[in-house]
PDB file of C-alpha atoms in Angstrom:
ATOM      1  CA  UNK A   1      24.328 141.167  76.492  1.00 73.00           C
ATOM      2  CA  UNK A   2      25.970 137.959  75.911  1.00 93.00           C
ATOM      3  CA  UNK A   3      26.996 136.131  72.868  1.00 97.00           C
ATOM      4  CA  UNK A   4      25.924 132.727  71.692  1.00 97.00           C
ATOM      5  CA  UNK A   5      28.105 129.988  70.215  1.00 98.00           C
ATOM      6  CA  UNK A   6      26.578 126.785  69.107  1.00 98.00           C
ATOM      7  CA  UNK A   7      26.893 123.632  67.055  1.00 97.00           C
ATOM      8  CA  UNK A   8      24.222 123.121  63.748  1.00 96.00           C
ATOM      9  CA  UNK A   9      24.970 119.868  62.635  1.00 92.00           C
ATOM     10  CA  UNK A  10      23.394 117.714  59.964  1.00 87.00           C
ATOM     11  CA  UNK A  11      22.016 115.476  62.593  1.00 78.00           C
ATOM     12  CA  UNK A  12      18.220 114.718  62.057  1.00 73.00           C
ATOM     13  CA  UNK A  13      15.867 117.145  64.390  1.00 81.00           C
ATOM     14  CA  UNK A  14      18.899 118.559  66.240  1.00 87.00           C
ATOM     15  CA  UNK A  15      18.185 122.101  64.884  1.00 93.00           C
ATOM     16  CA  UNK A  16      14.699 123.292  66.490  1.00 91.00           C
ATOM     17  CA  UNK A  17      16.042 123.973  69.933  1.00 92.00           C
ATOM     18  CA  UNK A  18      19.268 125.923  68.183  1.00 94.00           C
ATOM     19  CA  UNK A  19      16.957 127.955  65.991  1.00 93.00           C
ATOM     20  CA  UNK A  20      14.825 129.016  68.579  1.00 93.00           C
ATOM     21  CA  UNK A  21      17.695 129.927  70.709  1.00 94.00           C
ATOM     22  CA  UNK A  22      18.840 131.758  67.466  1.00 94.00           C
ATOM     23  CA  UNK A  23      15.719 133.642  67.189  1.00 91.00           C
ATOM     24  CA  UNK A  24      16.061 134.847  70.814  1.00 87.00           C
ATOM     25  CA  UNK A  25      16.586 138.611  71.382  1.00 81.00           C
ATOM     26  CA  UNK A  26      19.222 137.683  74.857  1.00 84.00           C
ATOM     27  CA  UNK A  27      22.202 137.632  72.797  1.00 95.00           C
ATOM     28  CA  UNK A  28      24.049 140.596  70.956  1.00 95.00           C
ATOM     29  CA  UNK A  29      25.514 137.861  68.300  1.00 97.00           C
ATOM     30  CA  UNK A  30      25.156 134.479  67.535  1.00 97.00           C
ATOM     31  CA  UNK A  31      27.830 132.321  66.052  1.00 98.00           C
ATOM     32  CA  UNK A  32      26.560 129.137  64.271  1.00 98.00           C
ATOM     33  CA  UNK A  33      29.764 126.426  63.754  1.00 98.00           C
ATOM     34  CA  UNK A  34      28.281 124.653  60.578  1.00 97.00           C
ATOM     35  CA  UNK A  35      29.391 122.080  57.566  1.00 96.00           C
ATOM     36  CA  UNK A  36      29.513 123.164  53.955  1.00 95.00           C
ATOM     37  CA  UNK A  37      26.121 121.434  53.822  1.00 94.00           C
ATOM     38  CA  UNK A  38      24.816 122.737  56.454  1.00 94.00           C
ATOM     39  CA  UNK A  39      25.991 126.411  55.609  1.00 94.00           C
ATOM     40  CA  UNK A  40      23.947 125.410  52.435  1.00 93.00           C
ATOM     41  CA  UNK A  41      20.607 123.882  54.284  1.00 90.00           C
ATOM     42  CA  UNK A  42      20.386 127.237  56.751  1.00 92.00           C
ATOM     43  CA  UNK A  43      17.510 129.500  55.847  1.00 88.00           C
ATOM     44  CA  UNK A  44      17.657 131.832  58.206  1.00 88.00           C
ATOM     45  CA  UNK A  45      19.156 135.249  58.130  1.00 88.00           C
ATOM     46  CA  UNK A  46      19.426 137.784  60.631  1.00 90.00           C
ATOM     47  CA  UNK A  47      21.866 140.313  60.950  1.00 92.00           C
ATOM     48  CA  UNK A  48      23.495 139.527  64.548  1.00 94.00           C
ATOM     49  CA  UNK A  49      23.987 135.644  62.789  1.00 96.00           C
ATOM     50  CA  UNK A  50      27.677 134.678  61.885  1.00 97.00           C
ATOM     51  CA  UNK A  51      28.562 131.508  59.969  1.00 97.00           C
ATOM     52  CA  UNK A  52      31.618 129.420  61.201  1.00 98.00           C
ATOM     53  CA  UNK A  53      32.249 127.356  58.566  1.00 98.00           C
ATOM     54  CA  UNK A  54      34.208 123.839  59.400  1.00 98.00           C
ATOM     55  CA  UNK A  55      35.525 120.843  58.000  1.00 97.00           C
ATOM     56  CA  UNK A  56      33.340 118.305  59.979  1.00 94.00           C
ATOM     57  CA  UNK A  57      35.840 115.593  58.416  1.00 95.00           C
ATOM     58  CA  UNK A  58      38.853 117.021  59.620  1.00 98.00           C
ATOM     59  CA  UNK A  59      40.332 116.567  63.025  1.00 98.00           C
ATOM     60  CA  UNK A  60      39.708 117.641  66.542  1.00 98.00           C
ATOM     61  CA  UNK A  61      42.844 120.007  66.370  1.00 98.00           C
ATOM     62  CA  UNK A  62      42.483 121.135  63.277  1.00 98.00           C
ATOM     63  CA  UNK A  63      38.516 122.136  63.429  1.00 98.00           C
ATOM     64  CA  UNK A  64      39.589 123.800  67.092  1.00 98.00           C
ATOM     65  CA  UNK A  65      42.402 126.048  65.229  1.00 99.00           C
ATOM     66  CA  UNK A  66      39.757 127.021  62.471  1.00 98.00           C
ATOM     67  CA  UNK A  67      36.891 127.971  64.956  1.00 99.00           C
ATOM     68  CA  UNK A  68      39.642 130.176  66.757  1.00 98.00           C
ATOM     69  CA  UNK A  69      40.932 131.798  63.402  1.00 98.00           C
ATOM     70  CA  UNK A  70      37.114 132.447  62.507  1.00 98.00           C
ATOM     71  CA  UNK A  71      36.283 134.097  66.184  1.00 98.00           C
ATOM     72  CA  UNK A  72      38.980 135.742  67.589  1.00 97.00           C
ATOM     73  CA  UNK A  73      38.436 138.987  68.087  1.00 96.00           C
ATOM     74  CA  UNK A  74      34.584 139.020  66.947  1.00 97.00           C
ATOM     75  CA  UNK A  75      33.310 137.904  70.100  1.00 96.00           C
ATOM     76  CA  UNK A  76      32.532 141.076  72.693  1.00 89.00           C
ATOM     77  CA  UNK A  77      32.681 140.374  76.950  1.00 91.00           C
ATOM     78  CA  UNK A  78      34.878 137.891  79.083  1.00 95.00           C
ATOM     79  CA  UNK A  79      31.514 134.920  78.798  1.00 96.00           C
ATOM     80  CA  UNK A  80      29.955 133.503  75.790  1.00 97.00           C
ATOM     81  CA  UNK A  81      26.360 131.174  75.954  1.00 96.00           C
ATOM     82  CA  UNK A  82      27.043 127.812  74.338  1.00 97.00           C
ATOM     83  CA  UNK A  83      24.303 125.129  73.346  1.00 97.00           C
ATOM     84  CA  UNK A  84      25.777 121.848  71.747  1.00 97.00           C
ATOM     85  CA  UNK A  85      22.630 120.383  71.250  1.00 95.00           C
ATOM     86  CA  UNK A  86      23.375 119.619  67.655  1.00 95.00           C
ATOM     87  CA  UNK A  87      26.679 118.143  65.852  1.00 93.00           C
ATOM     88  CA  UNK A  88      28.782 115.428  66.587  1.00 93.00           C
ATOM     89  CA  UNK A  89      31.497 115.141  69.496  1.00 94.00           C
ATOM     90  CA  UNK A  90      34.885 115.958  68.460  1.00 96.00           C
ATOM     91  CA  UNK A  91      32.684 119.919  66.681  1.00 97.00           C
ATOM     92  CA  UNK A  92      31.932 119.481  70.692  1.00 98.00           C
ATOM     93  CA  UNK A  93      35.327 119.195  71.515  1.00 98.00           C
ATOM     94  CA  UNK A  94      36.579 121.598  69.085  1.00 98.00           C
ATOM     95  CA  UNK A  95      34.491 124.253  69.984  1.00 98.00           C
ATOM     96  CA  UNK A  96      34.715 123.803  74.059  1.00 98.00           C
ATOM     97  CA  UNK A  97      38.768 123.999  73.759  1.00 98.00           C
ATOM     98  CA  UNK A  98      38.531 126.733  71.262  1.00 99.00           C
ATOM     99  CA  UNK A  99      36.376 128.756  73.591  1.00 98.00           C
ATOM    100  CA  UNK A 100      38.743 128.171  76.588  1.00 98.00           C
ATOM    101  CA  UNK A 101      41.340 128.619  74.613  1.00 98.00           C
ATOM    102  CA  UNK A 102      40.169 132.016  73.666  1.00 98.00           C
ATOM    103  CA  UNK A 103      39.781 132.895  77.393  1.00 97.00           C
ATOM    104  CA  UNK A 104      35.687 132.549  77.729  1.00 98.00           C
ATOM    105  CA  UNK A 105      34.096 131.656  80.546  1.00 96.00           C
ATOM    106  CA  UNK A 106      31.542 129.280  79.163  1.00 96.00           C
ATOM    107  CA  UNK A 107      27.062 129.604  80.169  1.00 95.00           C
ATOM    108  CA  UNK A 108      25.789 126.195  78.494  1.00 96.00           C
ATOM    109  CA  UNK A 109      22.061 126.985  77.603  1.00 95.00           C
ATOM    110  CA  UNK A 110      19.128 125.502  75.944  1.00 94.00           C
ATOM    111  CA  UNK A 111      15.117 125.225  74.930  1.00 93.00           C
ATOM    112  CA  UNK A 112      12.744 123.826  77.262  1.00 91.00           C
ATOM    113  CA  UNK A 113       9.535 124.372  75.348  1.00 90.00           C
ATOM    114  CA  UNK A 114      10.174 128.209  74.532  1.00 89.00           C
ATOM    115  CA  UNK A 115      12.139 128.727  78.075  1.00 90.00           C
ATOM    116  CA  UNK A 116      15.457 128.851  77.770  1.00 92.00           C
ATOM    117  CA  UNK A 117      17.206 127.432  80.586  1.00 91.00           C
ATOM    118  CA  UNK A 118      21.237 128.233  81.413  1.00 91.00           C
ATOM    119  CA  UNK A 119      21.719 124.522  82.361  1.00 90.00           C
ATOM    120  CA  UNK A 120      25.041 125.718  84.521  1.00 75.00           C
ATOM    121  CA  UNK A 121      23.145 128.131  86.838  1.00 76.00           C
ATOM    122  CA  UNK A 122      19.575 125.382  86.389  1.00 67.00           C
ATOM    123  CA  UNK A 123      17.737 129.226  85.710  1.00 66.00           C
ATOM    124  CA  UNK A 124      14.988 129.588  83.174  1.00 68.00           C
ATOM    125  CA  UNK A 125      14.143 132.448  81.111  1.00 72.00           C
ATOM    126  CA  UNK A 126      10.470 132.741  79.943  1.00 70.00           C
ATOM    127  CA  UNK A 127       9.671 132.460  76.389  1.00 69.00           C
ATOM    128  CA  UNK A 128       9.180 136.217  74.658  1.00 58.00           C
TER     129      UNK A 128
END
């Protein structure tokens, strides 16, 4: 089972299609990179769900090295799922370099309705 990686910024409506990814039972953990406020806002608990906590104002570097000090070792398996549907570019930046940096082969996924679709293969996976 793969692992999930994705952005949860404070960006207006950008959370439904993370959270239902979230709430999936196809992935062993899921990391969420989040803001202080954001880390705040979240509701949800689950026990496979793993807070990487950022400073959004910071820079591209800097949030990359902090991602990788917050995942190394805690991530299982040579691929990792990643959905970016929510944050801002340079947390897409960071997290992309981080994960290649960490030697991941990278599955970008995301909602279609509740299908999940690996947008890198163009395969959907019917809602549960």
């Amino acid at each position: 089972m793969t692992d999930l990686v994705a952005c949860l910024g404070t960006g207006k409506g950008t959370w439904t299609g993370v959270l239902k990814l979230v709430s999936r039972q196809d992935f062993e953990q899921c990391f969420l990179i989040v803001n202080s406020w954001t880390k705040q806002s979240l509701q949800l608990k689950k026990d496979n769900l793993h807070l990487v906590v950022i400073d959004s104002e910071a820079k591209t570097a800097s949030i990359k090295e902090e991602i990788i000090k917050q995942l190394e070792g805690k991530i299982k398996g040579f691929e990792v799922a990643v959905n970016l549907d929510s944050g801002a570019g340079k947390e897409h930046t960071a997290v992309v370099t981080a994960l290649i940096q960490l030697g991941f082969a990278l599955r970008f996924v995301e909602m279609d309705g509740d299908d999940m679709i690996e947008v890198s293969q163009n395969q959907r996976f019917e809602g549960e």
